[in-house]
CSV table of C-alpha atoms and ligand atoms in Angstrom, one decimal:
chain,number,residue,atom,x,y,z
A,1,UNK,CA,19.7,53.9,128.2
A,2,UNK,CA,21.6,55.8,130.7
A,3,UNK,CA,21.9,54.7,134.4
A,4,UNK,CA,23.6,56.4,137.2
A,5,UNK,CA,25.0,54.7,140.7
A,6,UNK,CA,24.8,57.2,143.5
A,7,UNK,CA,26.3,56.0,147.1
A,8,UNK,CA,28.7,56.6,149.5
A,9,UNK,CA,32.3,54.9,149.1
A,10,UNK,CA,32.4,51.3,149.4
A,11,UNK,CA,28.6,50.8,148.9
A,12,UNK,CA,29.3,48.9,145.7
A,13,UNK,CA,29.0,51.4,142.8
A,14,UNK,CA,32.1,49.8,141.0
A,15,UNK,CA,31.2,46.3,141.9
A,16,UNK,CA,27.5,46.5,140.6
A,17,UNK,CA,28.3,48.5,137.6
A,18,UNK,CA,30.5,45.7,136.4
A,19,UNK,CA,27.6,43.5,136.5
A,20,UNK,CA,25.1,45.9,135.2
A,21,UNK,CA,27.1,46.8,132.0
A,22,UNK,CA,27.2,43.1,131.0
A,23,UNK,CA,23.5,43.0,131.6
A,24,UNK,CA,22.6,46.2,129.7
A,25,UNK,CA,25.6,45.8,127.1
A,26,UNK,CA,26.5,49.3,128.3
A,27,UNK,CA,29.7,51.3,128.3
A,28,UNK,CA,30.8,51.9,132.0
A,29,UNK,CA,32.2,55.3,132.6
A,30,UNK,CA,33.7,55.2,136.3
A,31,UNK,CA,35.4,58.7,137.2
A,32,UNK,CA,37.3,56.9,140.0
A,33,UNK,CA,38.8,54.4,137.2
A,34,UNK,CA,39.5,57.3,134.9
A,35,UNK,CA,41.3,59.1,137.6
A,36,UNK,CA,43.4,56.2,138.8
A,37,UNK,CA,44.4,55.5,135.1
A,38,UNK,CA,45.6,59.2,134.9
A,39,UNK,CA,47.6,58.7,138.2
A,40,UNK,CA,49.0,55.6,136.8
A,41,UNK,CA,50.1,57.1,133.7
A,42,UNK,CA,51.7,60.2,135.7
A,43,UNK,CA,49.9,62.9,133.9
A,44,UNK,CA,49.5,66.3,135.2
A,45,UNK,CA,45.8,65.7,135.6
A,46,UNK,CA,46.6,62.7,137.5
A,47,UNK,CA,49.1,64.2,139.8
A,48,UNK,CA,46.6,67.3,140.6
A,49,UNK,CA,43.9,64.5,141.3
A,50,UNK,CA,46.1,62.7,143.3
A,51,UNK,CA,46.5,65.6,145.9
A,52,UNK,CA,42.6,65.3,146.5
A,53,UNK,CA,42.1,61.9,146.4
A,54,UNK,CA,44.7,60.8,148.9
A,55,UNK,CA,43.0,63.0,151.3
A,56,UNK,CA,39.7,61.7,150.9
A,57,UNK,CA,38.8,65.0,149.1
A,58,UNK,CA,36.6,65.3,146.0
A,59,UNK,CA,38.8,66.3,142.9
A,60,UNK,CA,37.8,69.8,141.6
A,61,UNK,CA,34.4,69.9,139.9
A,62,UNK,CA,36.0,71.5,136.8
A,63,UNK,CA,38.4,68.8,136.0
A,64,UNK,CA,35.6,66.2,136.3
A,65,UNK,CA,33.0,67.7,134.3
A,66,UNK,CA,35.7,68.3,131.4
A,67,UNK,CA,36.6,64.5,131.6
A,68,UNK,CA,32.9,63.2,131.7
A,69,UNK,CA,32.1,65.9,128.7
A,70,UNK,CA,35.0,64.4,126.7
A,71,UNK,CA,34.1,61.0,127.4
A,72,UNK,CA,30.5,61.4,126.4
A,73,UNK,CA,31.4,62.9,123.1
A,74,UNK,CA,33.3,60.0,122.2
A,75,UNK,CA,30.2,57.5,122.6
A,76,UNK,CA,28.2,56.3,119.9
A,77,UNK,CA,24.8,58.4,119.5
A,78,UNK,CA,22.9,55.4,120.8
A,79,UNK,CA,25.1,53.6,123.1
A,80,UNK,CA,23.7,52.4,126.6
A,81,UNK,CA,25.9,53.9,129.3
A,82,UNK,CA,26.3,53.6,133.1
A,83,UNK,CA,28.0,56.7,135.1
A,84,UNK,CA,29.7,55.4,138.1
A,85,UNK,CA,31.0,58.0,140.6
A,86,UNK,CA,29.5,60.9,138.6
A,87,UNK,CA,27.8,63.2,139.4
A,88,UNK,CA,29.0,63.7,143.0
A,89,UNK,CA,27.8,66.9,143.6
A,90,UNK,CA,24.7,69.1,142.8
A,91,UNK,CA,26.7,71.3,140.2
A,92,UNK,CA,28.1,68.1,138.4
A,93,UNK,CA,24.4,66.8,138.1
A,94,UNK,CA,23.5,70.2,136.9
A,95,UNK,CA,26.3,70.2,134.3
A,96,UNK,CA,25.3,66.7,133.2
A,97,UNK,CA,21.9,67.6,132.8
A,98,UNK,CA,23.0,70.5,130.5
A,99,UNK,CA,25.4,68.0,128.6
A,100,UNK,CA,22.8,65.3,128.1
A,101,UNK,CA,20.5,68.0,126.8
A,102,UNK,CA,22.8,68.9,124.2
A,103,UNK,CA,22.9,65.4,123.2
A,104,UNK,CA,19.2,64.8,123.2
A,105,UNK,CA,19.6,62.0,125.7
A,106,UNK,CA,17.9,61.6,129.0
A,107,UNK,CA,18.5,59.6,132.3
A,108,UNK,CA,16.6,56.3,132.6
A,109,UNK,CA,17.5,55.4,136.3
A,110,UNK,CA,19.4,56.6,139.3
A,111,UNK,CA,20.2,53.8,141.7
A,112,UNK,CA,21.0,54.9,145.1
A,113,UNK,CA,22.9,52.0,146.9
A,114,UNK,CA,22.3,52.2,150.6
A,115,UNK,CA,24.7,50.4,153.1
A,116,UNK,CA,25.1,50.8,156.8
A,117,UNK,CA,28.0,52.7,158.0
A,118,UNK,CA,29.7,49.9,159.8
A,119,UNK,CA,29.6,47.5,156.8
A,120,UNK,CA,31.1,50.3,154.6
A,121,UNK,CA,34.0,50.7,156.7
A,122,UNK,CA,34.5,47.1,157.0
A,123,UNK,CA,34.5,46.8,153.3
A,124,UNK,CA,36.7,49.7,152.8
A,125,UNK,CA,39.3,48.5,155.2
A,126,UNK,CA,39.3,45.0,153.7
A,127,UNK,CA,39.8,46.8,150.4
A,128,UNK,CA,42.8,48.5,151.8
A,129,UNK,CA,44.3,45.2,152.8
A,130,UNK,CA,43.6,43.6,149.6
A,131,UNK,CA,44.4,46.3,147.1
A,132,UNK,CA,46.3,48.8,149.3
A,133,UNK,CA,44.4,51.7,147.8
A,134,UNK,CA,45.7,55.0,149.4
A,135,UNK,CA,42.5,56.5,150.0
A,136,UNK,CA,41.1,53.4,152.1
A,137,UNK,CA,43.0,54.2,155.3
A,138,UNK,CA,40.5,54.6,158.4
A,139,UNK,CA,41.0,58.5,158.8
A,140,UNK,CA,40.6,58.8,155.0
A,141,UNK,CA,37.5,56.7,154.9
A,142,UNK,CA,35.9,58.9,157.7
A,143,UNK,CA,36.6,62.1,155.7
A,144,UNK,CA,35.4,60.6,152.5
A,145,UNK,CA,31.9,59.7,154.3
A,146,UNK,CA,31.6,63.3,155.9
A,147,UNK,CA,32.1,64.6,152.1
A,148,UNK,CA,29.6,62.2,150.9
A,149,UNK,CA,27.1,63.6,153.7
A,150,UNK,CA,27.9,67.3,152.9
A,151,UNK,CA,28.2,67.2,149.2
A,152,UNK,CA,26.9,63.9,147.4
A,153,UNK,CA,24.0,62.9,149.5
A,154,UNK,CA,21.9,66.0,148.4
A,155,UNK,CA,21.7,64.2,145.1
A,156,UNK,CA,19.4,61.7,146.5
A,157,UNK,CA,16.6,64.4,147.0
A,158,UNK,CA,17.6,66.2,143.6
A,159,UNK,CA,17.0,62.6,141.8
A,160,UNK,CA,13.9,61.7,143.8
A,161,UNK,CA,12.2,65.3,142.6
A,162,UNK,CA,12.8,64.4,139.0
A,163,UNK,CA,11.4,61.0,139.9
A,164,UNK,CA,14.4,59.0,138.7
A,165,UNK,CA,15.5,57.6,141.9
A,166,UNK,CA,15.4,53.7,142.7
A,167,UNK,CA,16.5,53.0,146.4
A,168,UNK,CA,18.5,49.7,146.5
A,169,UNK,CA,19.5,47.9,149.6
A,170,UNK,CA,23.1,47.6,149.4
A,171,UNK,CA,23.6,45.1,152.1
A,172,UNK,CA,24.1,41.3,151.3
A,173,UNK,CA,26.5,39.5,148.8
A,174,UNK,CA,27.0,41.0,145.7
A,175,UNK,CA,24.8,38.6,143.8
A,176,UNK,CA,22.0,39.4,146.1
A,177,UNK,CA,22.4,43.5,145.6
A,178,UNK,CA,22.4,42.8,141.9
A,179,UNK,CA,19.3,40.5,141.9
A,180,UNK,CA,17.6,43.6,143.7
A,181,UNK,CA,18.8,46.1,140.9
A,182,UNK,CA,17.8,43.5,138.0
A,183,UNK,CA,14.3,43.5,139.7
A,184,UNK,CA,14.1,47.0,140.0
A,185,UNK,CA,14.8,47.4,136.1
A,186,UNK,CA,12.4,44.7,135.0
A,187,UNK,CA,9.5,45.9,137.4
A,188,UNK,CA,9.8,49.3,135.8
A,189,UNK,CA,8.8,47.9,132.4
A,190,UNK,CA,12.0,48.5,130.8
A,191,UNK,CA,13.9,45.6,129.1
A,192,UNK,CA,17.9,46.0,128.7
A,193,UNK,CA,17.8,47.3,125.2
A,194,UNK,CA,14.8,49.7,125.7
A,195,UNK,CA,14.6,53.6,126.3
A,196,UNK,CA,17.7,55.2,124.8
B,1,B4P,P1,35.4,55.8,143.4
B,1,B4P,O1,36.4,55.0,142.7
B,1,B4P,O2,34.1,56.2,142.8
B,1,B4P,O3,35.2,54.7,144.8
B,1,B4P,P2,34.2,54.5,145.7
B,1,B4P,O4,33.4,55.4,146.0
B,1,B4P,O5,35.4,54.4,147.0
B,1,B4P,O6,33.9,53.1,145.5
B,1,B4P,P3,32.5,52.3,145.3
B,1,B4P,O7,31.2,52.6,145.9
B,1,B4P,O8,32.6,52.0,143.7
B,1,B4P,O9,32.9,50.8,145.9
B,1,B4P,P4,33.4,49.5,145.3
B,1,B4P,O10,32.2,48.8,144.6
B,1,B4P,O11,34.5,49.5,144.8
B,1,B4P,O12,36.1,57.2,143.6
B,1,B4P,C1,37.4,57.4,144.2
B,1,B4P,C2,37.7,58.9,144.7
B,1,B4P,O13,37.7,59.4,143.2
B,1,B4P,C3,36.9,59.6,145.4
B,1,B4P,O14,37.1,59.7,146.6
B,1,B4P,C4,37.2,60.9,144.9
B,1,B4P,O15,38.1,61.6,145.4
B,1,B4P,C5,37.5,60.6,143.5
B,1,B4P,N1,36.3,61.0,142.6
B,1,B4P,C6,35.7,60.0,141.7
B,1,B4P,N2,34.7,60.5,141.1
B,1,B4P,C7,34.7,62.1,141.3
B,1,B4P,C8,33.5,62.9,140.8
B,1,B4P,N3,32.6,62.8,140.1
B,1,B4P,N4,33.9,64.4,141.6
B,1,B4P,C9,35.0,64.5,142.4
B,1,B4P,N5,36.0,63.5,142.9
B,1,B4P,C10,35.7,62.2,142.2
B,1,B4P,O16,33.2,48.5,146.7
B,1,B4P,C11,34.3,48.7,147.8
B,1,B4P,C12,34.8,47.3,148.3
B,1,B4P,O17,33.6,46.7,148.9
B,1,B4P,C13,35.3,46.6,147.3
B,1,B4P,O18,36.5,45.8,147.7
B,1,B4P,C14,34.4,45.5,146.9
B,1,B4P,O19,34.9,44.1,146.6
B,1,B4P,C15,33.6,45.3,148.1
B,1,B4P,N6,32.1,44.9,147.9
B,1,B4P,C16,31.4,45.9,147.0
B,1,B4P,N7,29.8,45.1,147.2
B,1,B4P,C17,30.3,44.3,148.2
B,1,B4P,C18,29.0,43.5,149.1
B,1,B4P,N8,27.9,43.2,148.5
B,1,B4P,N9,29.5,42.7,149.9
B,1,B4P,C19,30.9,42.7,150.5
B,1,B4P,N10,31.7,43.3,149.6
B,1,B4P,C20,31.5,44.3,148.7
């Protein structure tokens, strides 16, 4: 099974992904985590990505598509996997469709996590206080939300047209949000291990 999380920064994609990979026994592919690991290691890719991330910009698509393509090639053919933070543009979604077609895999669900803007800002400012992420400053958060609206939110309609979209209310505690995701999976008739 392949599951994708879409949503604005701070909506809980990473938080819910960690729960869902345990539930589905899936591999977690988080592009944000991959980029932060490259920055931590001081690679050329990390240095380049950092200049975009620190300003709240998306990292160029060719970098992200190559990164995901490499990871997908490394996965066992029948692995359940969860994409967290990819795709973030229509171009990335189309590239993903091509990659999956070549692998003879298809997307089972796209979960769109919806959260109020005030709550998103509150969570990210809180995370800035706790973790000191350089892209969580108030100015950068505003920029990231603008970029989400302009470049990522069109994915909602893209996946709606493909009948893959499941809208999940992202308000409430992480456990409450996860209970909604679990319900959406089970009401669809899919058990965690079905539909490769
Ligand atoms: P990501 O790492 O994907 O970061 P995110 O969108 O900020 O976080 P997420 O929605 O996962 O929030 P989280 O669960 O952590 O991306 C970072 C950057 O990498 C991007 O801005 C971009 O520059 C670059 N990038 C990544 N992928 C890319 C791509 N495909 N193309 C181009 N560029 C790309 O939650 C946030 C906080 O809220 C946490 O502190 C959490 O504890 C808290 N929280 C979560 N759920 C909560 C709840 N229900 N109640 C209270 N708090 C909650």
